[in-house]
Amino acid sequence: MNKPPLFIVLVSVHGLIRGHDLELGRDADTGGQTKYVVELARALGARKDVERVLLLTRRVVDANVSTDYAEPLEPLSDKAAIVRIDCGEPVYLRKEMLWDTLENFSDNALAFLKAQPRLPDVIHGHYADAGYVGSRLSHQLGIPLVFTGHSLGRSKRKQLLASGVARSEIESTYHITRRIEAEEDTLGVAERIITSTRQEVEQQYGLYDFYQPARMRVVPPGTDLTQFYPAQGDEKQSAIAQQLKRFLKEPNKPIILALSRPDPRKNIVALIEAYGQCPQLQALANLVIVVGNRDDIREMEDTSAGVLNSILLAIDKCISRDKVRSGFIH
């Protein structure tokens, strides 16, 4: 007997999420997770065994960001859409400032789901804040919960302590205890945990009291084959290649590309040091570093500004100035 097609709800609370021109690297909250959940919603919506996919996120009404993020509904395809739910104060806030408003988000999401023609078959929470919301909705609606952590609080605290950050500073900046408690509770509720690697299962989730490896499945992130494909031979004529040419003395050399938001965990400084210490590598390839979007380092949050300053200092220290070019790619 054929199963009826699924109605799936994804929850990803923080960041700036829209279906086009994602502002990747704008800040620590608008990174890979935002792209992951949008593409996941689209991919699920393309399946024949899926009836409908809704991606619930926080509605943001703020003159400092695009009005796109204030739209209550944004279609992604015939069967997938982004739904923006009111969540306390409407202005854009970093995720660490949202904990006191998540119950409001959850209540509004509950009212929205109850107003639908039918309840979803599964809720999939992304990150600790959505795990908290998803756990509440799962209990209230009797719907199974799937959880993807993306990153985990216990691992983050361990890394920050190892780098010399004081416990009090970690707590005041990241509200790490609330995050870890939400993750523990979610792990106790979720019927399935989706991870990207086996290392994540064993070494990161293994730090938790509610570690249940039997409920975990490794599903590596996919690749959009319309965007990434084998070389066709005309790559050097692309728009991005033409933009890069103006920064490169020898544009025909191969490129070592580092593309990320300015985050200490990306370890861009170590890459610069390694490249700067190897004349043979410098002779063989160009190093291109793209680290997020910015206007003025002085106006950025402390972590991102610190990373960019460290990158600039490492370049000055390790690489001859006549070999360095910087600028903006549009």
Coordinates of C-alpha atoms in Angstrom, one line a residue:
M1 CA 0.0 0.0 0.0
N2 CA 1.4 3.4 -1.0
K3 CA 2.0 5.9 1.8
P4 CA 0.4 9.3 1.3
P5 CA 2.8 12.2 0.5
L6 CA 4.4 13.9 3.4
F7 CA 3.8 17.4 4.8
I8 CA 7.2 18.5 6.3
V9 CA 7.9 21.5 8.4
L10 CA 11.5 22.8 8.8
V11 CA 12.3 25.3 11.5
S12 CA 15.3 27.6 11.4
V13 CA 14.8 30.6 13.6
H14 CA 17.8 32.9 13.4
G15 CA 19.7 34.7 10.6
L16 CA 18.4 36.3 7.4
I17 CA 16.6 33.7 5.3
R18 CA 15.2 34.3 1.9
G19 CA 14.9 32.3 -1.3
H20 CA 17.2 34.5 -3.5
D21 CA 20.5 36.4 -3.1
L22 CA 21.3 35.0 0.4
E23 CA 23.5 37.4 2.3
L24 CA 26.0 34.8 3.1
G25 CA 28.8 36.1 5.4
R26 CA 26.9 39.2 6.4
D27 CA 27.3 38.1 10.0
A28 CA 27.8 35.0 12.1
D29 CA 24.1 34.1 11.8
T30 CA 23.8 34.3 8.1
G31 CA 26.2 31.5 7.1
G32 CA 25.9 28.1 5.6
Q33 CA 22.9 27.0 7.6
T34 CA 20.7 29.6 5.9
K35 CA 21.6 28.2 2.5
Y36 CA 21.3 24.6 3.7
V37 CA 17.8 25.0 4.9
V38 CA 16.6 26.9 1.9
E39 CA 18.1 24.3 -0.5
L40 CA 16.8 21.4 1.7
A41 CA 13.2 22.9 1.5
R42 CA 13.5 23.1 -2.3
A43 CA 14.9 19.6 -2.7
L44 CA 12.3 18.1 -0.5
G45 CA 9.6 20.0 -2.4
A46 CA 10.8 18.4 -5.6
R47 CA 10.2 14.9 -4.4
K48 CA 7.1 13.0 -5.5
D49 CA 6.6 11.5 -2.0
V50 CA 6.3 15.0 -0.5
E51 CA 3.1 17.0 -0.6
R52 CA 4.3 20.3 0.9
V53 CA 7.3 21.8 2.7
L54 CA 7.2 24.9 4.9
L55 CA 10.4 26.5 6.3
L56 CA 9.5 28.5 9.4
T57 CA 11.8 31.3 10.3
R58 CA 11.7 34.5 12.3
R59 CA 10.0 37.6 10.7
V60 CA 12.3 40.6 10.8
V61 CA 11.0 44.2 10.5
D62 CA 14.1 46.4 10.6
A63 CA 15.1 49.4 8.5
N64 CA 18.7 48.1 8.5
V65 CA 17.8 45.0 6.5
S66 CA 15.9 44.2 3.4
T67 CA 12.1 44.4 3.5
D68 CA 12.2 40.8 2.1
Y69 CA 12.6 39.5 5.6
A70 CA 9.3 41.1 6.8
E71 CA 7.2 39.3 4.2
P72 CA 5.1 36.6 6.0
L73 CA 5.2 34.2 3.0
E74 CA 7.7 33.6 0.3
P75 CA 7.1 30.8 -2.2
L76 CA 10.2 28.7 -3.1
S77 CA 8.5 26.4 -5.6
D78 CA 5.1 24.9 -6.3
K79 CA 5.3 22.8 -3.1
A80 CA 7.8 24.7 -0.9
A81 CA 7.7 28.1 0.9
I82 CA 9.3 30.2 3.6
V83 CA 6.9 31.3 6.3
R84 CA 8.0 34.1 8.6
I85 CA 6.7 33.9 12.2
D86 CA 6.6 36.9 14.6
C87 CA 9.1 36.4 17.4
G88 CA 9.1 39.1 20.1
E89 CA 10.9 42.3 19.2
P90 CA 10.7 42.6 15.4
V91 CA 14.2 44.1 14.8
Y92 CA 17.1 41.9 13.6
L93 CA 18.9 40.4 16.6
R94 CA 21.8 37.9 16.9
K95 CA 20.8 34.4 17.8
E96 CA 22.2 34.6 21.4
M97 CA 19.6 37.4 22.1
L98 CA 16.6 35.3 21.0
W99 CA 16.3 32.9 23.9
D100 CA 13.7 34.9 25.8
T101 CA 11.5 35.2 22.7
L102 CA 11.5 31.6 21.5
E103 CA 8.3 30.7 23.4
N104 CA 6.6 33.5 21.6
F105 CA 7.8 32.2 18.3
S106 CA 6.7 28.7 19.3
D107 CA 3.2 29.9 20.3
N108 CA 2.8 31.8 17.0
A109 CA 4.1 28.8 15.1
L110 CA 1.6 26.5 16.9
A111 CA -1.3 28.8 16.0
F112 CA -0.1 28.9 12.4
L113 CA 0.1 25.1 12.1
K114 CA -3.2 24.5 13.7
A115 CA -4.8 26.8 11.1
Q116 CA -3.4 24.7 8.2
P117 CA -5.7 22.2 6.3
R118 CA -3.8 19.4 8.1
L119 CA -1.0 19.0 10.6
P120 CA 2.5 18.2 9.3
D121 CA 3.8 14.7 9.4
V122 CA 7.2 15.7 10.8
I123 CA 9.0 18.7 12.2
H124 CA 12.7 19.2 11.5
G125 CA 14.5 21.7 13.7
H126 CA 17.9 23.2 12.7
Y127 CA 20.3 24.5 15.5
A128 CA 19.6 24.7 19.2
D129 CA 17.0 27.4 19.1
A130 CA 14.9 25.6 16.5
G131 CA 15.4 22.4 18.6
Y132 CA 13.9 24.2 21.5
V133 CA 10.9 25.3 19.4
G134 CA 10.6 21.9 17.7
S135 CA 10.5 20.1 21.0
R136 CA 7.6 22.2 22.2
L137 CA 5.7 21.8 18.9
S138 CA 6.4 18.1 18.9
H139 CA 4.9 17.7 22.4
Q140 CA 1.9 19.9 21.7
L141 CA 1.0 18.4 18.4
G142 CA 2.1 14.8 18.9
I143 CA 4.3 15.0 15.8
P144 CA 7.8 13.4 15.5
L145 CA 10.8 15.6 15.7
V146 CA 14.0 15.4 13.6
F147 CA 17.0 17.5 14.7
T148 CA 20.1 18.8 13.0
G149 CA 22.5 20.7 15.3
H150 CA 24.7 22.3 12.6
S151 CA 27.1 23.2 15.5
L152 CA 26.9 22.3 19.2
G153 CA 27.3 24.2 22.4
R154 CA 29.4 21.8 24.3
S155 CA 31.9 21.7 21.4
K156 CA 31.9 25.5 21.1
R157 CA 32.5 26.0 24.8
K158 CA 35.3 23.5 24.8
Q159 CA 37.0 25.3 21.9
L160 CA 36.6 28.7 23.4
L161 CA 38.0 27.6 26.8
A162 CA 41.0 26.0 25.0
S163 CA 41.6 29.3 23.2
G164 CA 41.8 31.2 26.5
V165 CA 38.3 32.8 26.7
A166 CA 37.0 33.1 30.3
R167 CA 33.9 31.1 31.3
S168 CA 32.2 34.3 32.4
E169 CA 32.8 35.9 29.0
I170 CA 31.6 32.8 27.2
E171 CA 28.4 32.8 29.2
S172 CA 27.7 36.5 28.8
T173 CA 28.4 36.5 25.1
Y174 CA 26.9 33.2 23.9
H175 CA 24.4 32.3 26.7
I176 CA 26.0 28.9 26.3
T177 CA 24.3 27.2 29.3
R178 CA 20.8 27.9 27.8
R179 CA 22.0 26.6 24.5
I180 CA 23.4 23.4 25.9
E181 CA 20.3 22.8 28.0
A182 CA 18.1 23.2 24.9
E183 CA 20.3 20.8 23.0
E184 CA 20.1 18.2 25.8
D185 CA 16.3 18.5 25.9
T186 CA 16.1 18.2 22.1
L187 CA 18.3 15.1 22.0
G188 CA 15.9 13.5 24.5
V189 CA 12.8 14.3 22.4
A190 CA 14.0 13.8 18.8
E191 CA 13.3 10.5 17.1
R192 CA 16.1 11.1 14.6
I193 CA 19.3 13.2 14.6
I194 CA 20.8 14.1 11.2
T195 CA 24.5 14.7 11.2
S196 CA 27.0 15.5 8.4
T197 CA 29.9 13.2 9.5
R198 CA 30.6 10.2 11.7
Q199 CA 33.1 12.4 13.7
E200 CA 30.1 14.6 14.6
V201 CA 28.2 11.6 16.0
E202 CA 31.1 10.2 18.0
Q203 CA 33.1 13.2 19.2
Q204 CA 30.6 16.0 19.4
Y205 CA 27.2 14.5 20.3
G206 CA 29.2 12.0 22.4
L207 CA 29.7 14.9 24.9
Y208 CA 26.0 15.0 25.7
D209 CA 24.1 13.2 28.5
F210 CA 21.3 12.3 26.1
Y211 CA 23.7 10.8 23.5
Q212 CA 21.7 8.1 21.6
P213 CA 23.8 7.1 18.6
A214 CA 21.1 4.6 17.5
R215 CA 18.9 7.5 16.7
M216 CA 21.5 9.3 14.6
R217 CA 22.0 9.1 10.8
V218 CA 24.9 10.5 8.8
V219 CA 23.6 12.4 5.7
P220 CA 26.4 14.5 4.1
P221 CA 25.3 17.8 2.7
G222 CA 24.4 17.5 -1.0
T223 CA 25.7 19.4 -4.0
D224 CA 23.6 21.5 -6.4
L225 CA 24.6 19.9 -9.7
T226 CA 23.2 22.9 -11.6
Q227 CA 25.8 25.1 -9.9
F228 CA 28.8 22.7 -9.5
Y229 CA 29.9 20.4 -12.4
P230 CA 33.1 19.2 -14.1
A231 CA 35.2 21.8 -15.8
Q232 CA 33.9 22.8 -19.2
G233 CA 37.0 24.6 -20.4
D234 CA 35.5 28.1 -20.4
E235 CA 35.8 28.9 -16.7
K236 CA 38.4 31.6 -17.2
Q237 CA 35.8 33.6 -19.2
S238 CA 33.2 33.7 -16.4
A239 CA 32.2 36.9 -14.7
I240 CA 33.8 36.0 -11.4
A241 CA 37.1 35.0 -13.1
Q242 CA 37.1 38.4 -14.9
Q243 CA 36.6 40.2 -11.6
L244 CA 39.5 38.3 -10.0
K245 CA 41.9 39.1 -12.8
R246 CA 42.2 42.7 -11.7
F247 CA 43.7 41.5 -8.4
L248 CA 46.1 39.0 -9.7
K249 CA 49.5 39.7 -11.2
E250 CA 49.6 36.3 -12.8
P251 CA 45.9 35.4 -13.4
N252 CA 46.7 32.3 -15.4
K253 CA 48.1 30.5 -12.4
P254 CA 45.9 28.0 -10.5
I255 CA 44.0 29.4 -7.5
I256 CA 43.9 28.3 -3.9
L257 CA 40.5 29.6 -2.8
A258 CA 39.3 30.1 0.8
L259 CA 35.7 31.2 0.9
S260 CA 34.0 31.7 4.3
R261 CA 32.6 34.2 6.7
P262 CA 35.1 35.8 9.1
D263 CA 35.1 33.2 11.9
P264 CA 38.1 32.0 14.0
R265 CA 37.1 28.4 13.4
K266 CA 37.7 28.7 9.6
N267 CA 41.5 29.1 10.5
I268 CA 42.2 31.5 7.6
V269 CA 45.3 32.8 9.4
A270 CA 46.9 29.4 9.4
L271 CA 46.4 29.1 5.6
I272 CA 48.0 32.5 5.1
E273 CA 51.0 31.5 7.3
A274 CA 51.4 28.2 5.4
Y275 CA 51.2 29.9 2.0
G276 CA 53.6 32.7 3.1
Q277 CA 56.2 30.2 4.3
C278 CA 56.3 28.2 1.1
P279 CA 57.9 30.0 -1.9
Q280 CA 57.3 27.0 -4.1
L281 CA 53.6 27.1 -3.4
Q282 CA 53.6 30.9 -4.1
A283 CA 55.3 30.2 -7.5
L284 CA 52.7 27.6 -8.4
A285 CA 49.4 29.2 -7.3
N286 CA 47.6 32.3 -6.3
L287 CA 45.9 32.5 -2.9
V288 CA 42.5 34.1 -3.0
I289 CA 40.6 34.7 0.2
V290 CA 37.0 35.8 0.3
V291 CA 35.7 36.4 3.8
G292 CA 32.2 37.6 3.9
N293 CA 30.6 41.0 3.3
R294 CA 31.7 44.2 4.9
D295 CA 31.8 48.0 4.6
D296 CA 33.9 49.1 7.5
I297 CA 35.7 46.8 9.9
R298 CA 35.1 49.3 12.7
E299 CA 31.4 48.8 12.4
M300 CA 31.5 45.0 12.5
E301 CA 30.8 42.8 15.5
D302 CA 33.8 42.1 17.6
T303 CA 34.5 38.5 16.6
S304 CA 34.3 39.2 12.8
A305 CA 36.3 42.4 13.2
G306 CA 39.0 40.5 15.1
V307 CA 39.2 37.8 12.5
L308 CA 39.6 40.4 9.7
N309 CA 42.3 42.3 11.6
S310 CA 44.1 39.0 12.3
I311 CA 44.0 38.2 8.6
L312 CA 45.4 41.6 7.6
L313 CA 48.2 41.3 10.2
A314 CA 49.1 37.8 9.0
I315 CA 49.2 39.0 5.4
D316 CA 51.5 41.9 6.4
K317 CA 53.7 39.5 8.4
C318 CA 53.9 36.5 6.0
I319 CA 53.6 37.8 2.4
S320 CA 55.5 40.5 0.6
R321 CA 53.4 43.6 0.1
D322 CA 54.1 43.7 -3.6
K323 CA 52.3 40.4 -4.0
V324 CA 49.1 41.5 -2.1
R325 CA 46.0 43.0 -3.6
S326 CA 42.7 43.6 -1.8
G327 CA 39.3 44.9 -2.8
F328 CA 35.6 44.2 -3.3
I329 CA 34.0 41.6 -5.6
H330 CA 30.5 42.6 -6.6

